[in-house]
Short mmCIF file of C-alpha atoms in Angstrom, two decimals:
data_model
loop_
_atom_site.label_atom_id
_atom_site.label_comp_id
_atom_site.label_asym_id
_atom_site.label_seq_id
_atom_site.Cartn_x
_atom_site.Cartn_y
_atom_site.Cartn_z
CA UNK A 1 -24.95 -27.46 35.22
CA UNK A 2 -23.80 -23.77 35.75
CA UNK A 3 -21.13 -22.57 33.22
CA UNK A 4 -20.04 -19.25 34.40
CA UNK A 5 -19.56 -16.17 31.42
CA UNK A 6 -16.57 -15.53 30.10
CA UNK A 7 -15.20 -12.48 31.64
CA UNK A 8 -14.53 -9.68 29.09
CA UNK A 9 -10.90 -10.11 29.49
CA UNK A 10 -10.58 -13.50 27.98
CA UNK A 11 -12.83 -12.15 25.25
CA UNK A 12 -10.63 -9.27 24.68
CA UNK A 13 -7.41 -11.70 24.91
CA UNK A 14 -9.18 -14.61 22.12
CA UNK A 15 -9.96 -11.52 19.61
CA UNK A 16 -6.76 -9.87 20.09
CA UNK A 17 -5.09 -13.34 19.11
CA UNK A 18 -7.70 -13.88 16.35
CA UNK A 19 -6.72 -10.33 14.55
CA UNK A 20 -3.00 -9.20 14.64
CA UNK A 21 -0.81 -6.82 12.03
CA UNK A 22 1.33 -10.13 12.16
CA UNK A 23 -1.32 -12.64 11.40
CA UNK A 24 -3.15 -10.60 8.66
CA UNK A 25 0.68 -10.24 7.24
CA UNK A 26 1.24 -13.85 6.73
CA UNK A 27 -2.22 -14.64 5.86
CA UNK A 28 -1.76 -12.46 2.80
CA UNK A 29 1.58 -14.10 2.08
CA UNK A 30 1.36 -15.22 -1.97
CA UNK A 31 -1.90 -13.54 -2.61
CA UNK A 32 -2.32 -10.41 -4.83
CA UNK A 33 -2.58 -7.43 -2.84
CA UNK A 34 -2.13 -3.60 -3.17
CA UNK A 35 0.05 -2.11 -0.38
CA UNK A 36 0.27 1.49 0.25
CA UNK A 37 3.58 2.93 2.05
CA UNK A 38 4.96 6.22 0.60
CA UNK A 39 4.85 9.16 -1.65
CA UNK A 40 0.93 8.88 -3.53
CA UNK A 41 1.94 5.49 -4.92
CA UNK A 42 0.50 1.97 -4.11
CA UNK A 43 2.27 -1.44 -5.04
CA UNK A 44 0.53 -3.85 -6.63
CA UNK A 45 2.18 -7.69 -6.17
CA UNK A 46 2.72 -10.10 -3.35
CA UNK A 47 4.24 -10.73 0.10
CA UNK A 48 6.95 -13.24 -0.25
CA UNK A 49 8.25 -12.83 3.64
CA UNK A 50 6.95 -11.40 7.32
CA UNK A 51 10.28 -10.86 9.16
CA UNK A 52 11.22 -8.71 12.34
CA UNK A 53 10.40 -5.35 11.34
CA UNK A 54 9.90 -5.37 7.70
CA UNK A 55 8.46 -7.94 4.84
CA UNK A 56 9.75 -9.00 1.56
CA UNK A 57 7.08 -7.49 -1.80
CA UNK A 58 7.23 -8.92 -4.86
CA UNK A 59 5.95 -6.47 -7.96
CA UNK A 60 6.11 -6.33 -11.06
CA UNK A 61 7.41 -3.47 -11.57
CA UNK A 62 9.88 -2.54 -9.01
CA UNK A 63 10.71 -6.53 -8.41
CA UNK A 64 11.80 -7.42 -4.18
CA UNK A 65 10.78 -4.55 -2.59
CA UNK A 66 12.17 -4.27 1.94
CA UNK A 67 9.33 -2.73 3.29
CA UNK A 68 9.59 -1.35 6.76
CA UNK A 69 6.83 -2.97 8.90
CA UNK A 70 6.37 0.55 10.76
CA UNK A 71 5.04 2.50 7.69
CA UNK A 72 3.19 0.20 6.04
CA UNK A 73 -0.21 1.86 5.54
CA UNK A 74 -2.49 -0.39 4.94
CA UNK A 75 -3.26 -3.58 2.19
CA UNK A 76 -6.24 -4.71 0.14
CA UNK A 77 -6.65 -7.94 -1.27
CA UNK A 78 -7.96 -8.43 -5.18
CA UNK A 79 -9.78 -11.35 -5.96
CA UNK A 80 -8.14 -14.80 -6.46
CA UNK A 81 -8.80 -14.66 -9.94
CA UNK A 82 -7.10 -11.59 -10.98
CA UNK A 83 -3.55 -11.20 -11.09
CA UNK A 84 -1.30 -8.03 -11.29
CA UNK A 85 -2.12 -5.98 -14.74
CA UNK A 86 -3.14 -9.12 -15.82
CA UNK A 87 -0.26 -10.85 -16.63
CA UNK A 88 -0.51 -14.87 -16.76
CA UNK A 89 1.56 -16.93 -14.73
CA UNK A 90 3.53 -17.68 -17.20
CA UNK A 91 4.09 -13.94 -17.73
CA UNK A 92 4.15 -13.26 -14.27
CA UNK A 93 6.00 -16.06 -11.98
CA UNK A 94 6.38 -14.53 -8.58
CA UNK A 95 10.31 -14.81 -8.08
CA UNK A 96 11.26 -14.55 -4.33
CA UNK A 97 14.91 -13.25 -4.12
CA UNK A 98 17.15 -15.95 -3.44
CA UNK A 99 19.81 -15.10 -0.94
CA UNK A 100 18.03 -15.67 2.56
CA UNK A 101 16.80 -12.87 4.80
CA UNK A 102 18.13 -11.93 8.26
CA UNK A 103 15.32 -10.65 10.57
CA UNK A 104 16.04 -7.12 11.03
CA UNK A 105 15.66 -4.33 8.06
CA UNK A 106 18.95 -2.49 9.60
CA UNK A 107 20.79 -5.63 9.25
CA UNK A 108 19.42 -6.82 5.35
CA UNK A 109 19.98 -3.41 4.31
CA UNK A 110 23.87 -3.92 5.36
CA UNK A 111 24.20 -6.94 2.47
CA UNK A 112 23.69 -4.32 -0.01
CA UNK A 113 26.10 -1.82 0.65
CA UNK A 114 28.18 -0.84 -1.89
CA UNK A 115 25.27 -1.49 -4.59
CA UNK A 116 22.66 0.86 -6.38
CA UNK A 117 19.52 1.36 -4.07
CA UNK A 118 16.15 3.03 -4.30
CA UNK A 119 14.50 4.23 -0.84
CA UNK A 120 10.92 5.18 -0.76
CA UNK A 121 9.87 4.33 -4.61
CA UNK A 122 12.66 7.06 -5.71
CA UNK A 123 10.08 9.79 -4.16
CA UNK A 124 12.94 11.94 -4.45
CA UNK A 125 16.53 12.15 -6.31
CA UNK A 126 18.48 12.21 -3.40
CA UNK A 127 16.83 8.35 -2.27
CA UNK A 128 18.44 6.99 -5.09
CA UNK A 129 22.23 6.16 -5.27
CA UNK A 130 24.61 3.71 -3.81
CA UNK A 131 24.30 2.62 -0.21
CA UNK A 132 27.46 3.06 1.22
CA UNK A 133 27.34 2.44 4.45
CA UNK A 134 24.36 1.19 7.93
CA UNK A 135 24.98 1.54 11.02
CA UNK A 136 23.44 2.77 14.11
CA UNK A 137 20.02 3.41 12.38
CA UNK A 138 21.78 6.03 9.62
CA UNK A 139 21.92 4.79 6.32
CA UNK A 140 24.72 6.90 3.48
CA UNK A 141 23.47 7.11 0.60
CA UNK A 142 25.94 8.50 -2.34
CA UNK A 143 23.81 10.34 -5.39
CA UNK A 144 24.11 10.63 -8.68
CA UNK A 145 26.53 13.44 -8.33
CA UNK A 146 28.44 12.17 -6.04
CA UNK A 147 26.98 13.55 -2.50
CA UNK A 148 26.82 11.85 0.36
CA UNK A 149 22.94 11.98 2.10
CA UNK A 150 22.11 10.61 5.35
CA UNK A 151 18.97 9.43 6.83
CA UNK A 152 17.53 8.18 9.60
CA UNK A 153 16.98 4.65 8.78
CA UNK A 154 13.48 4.84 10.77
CA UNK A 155 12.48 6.86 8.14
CA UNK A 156 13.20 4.68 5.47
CA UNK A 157 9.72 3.67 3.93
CA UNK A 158 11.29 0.74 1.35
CA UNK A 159 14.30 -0.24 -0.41
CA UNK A 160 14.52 -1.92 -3.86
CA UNK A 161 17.69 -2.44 -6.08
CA UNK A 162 16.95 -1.34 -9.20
#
């Protein structure tokens, strides 16, 4: 009985499909984790939804949070037993947003034109105001006093309504 050795290809392949950005994504899906994106500040609360190019986190504090898949730092898990500033269950039901997601940030960002927004955690004055309009990867954003400020949607860290 010869069985010949795995060549370090297929080895490469079966631990490339064991560990992926994707997989570790959904496998944290509804456990509390700390996320870091933008600005000096973590989140602390859950991944409700992996889509396209962004997920769904649900916190506490800032509620549904878009996060853009492509600046997404890192995560760390807490323990099973401990849950964000240790609120009960009862205190602390994780509440998915309702309306369904479509599978591109550019395109969920579009249902909430027209309505108060917060880019990047509100790292600065200007990323908070209404989004007036997406399209072609340039979000408008009109400030509190009434200026209009572009950016370049790739740069867009998150978006929360507040």
């Amino acid at each position: 009985d010869y069985t010949p050795l795995r060549t370090i290809e297929e080895n490469l392949i079966e631990e490339s499909q064991r560990i992926s950005y994707r997989n570790i994504l959904q496998q944290a899906k509804g456990k509390f984790i700390e996320i870091y994106v933008t600005g000096g500040k973590s989140l602390h609360g859950y991944i409700t939804s992996v889509l396209n190019d962004y997920l769904v986190f649900y916190s506490p504090v800032y509620k549904n949070v878009f996060v853009s898949l492509h600046h997404l730092k890192w995560l760390t898990p807490y323990s099973n037993e401990l849950t964000p500033y240790s609120l009960s269950d009862k205190e602390l039901p994780v509440r998915p947003a309702s309306a369904p997601f479509v599978r591109n940030f550019e395109e969920q960002l579009k249902k909430y034109e027209n309505q108060l927004v917060v880019l990047d955690l509100g790292d600065q004055s200007e990323k908070i105001g209404v989004l007036k309009e997406v399209s072609n990867n340039i979000v408008e954003l009109i400030t509190a006093n009434g200026e209009s400020m572009y950016w370049k949607l790739a740069h867009v860290k998150s978006v929360h309504l507040p």
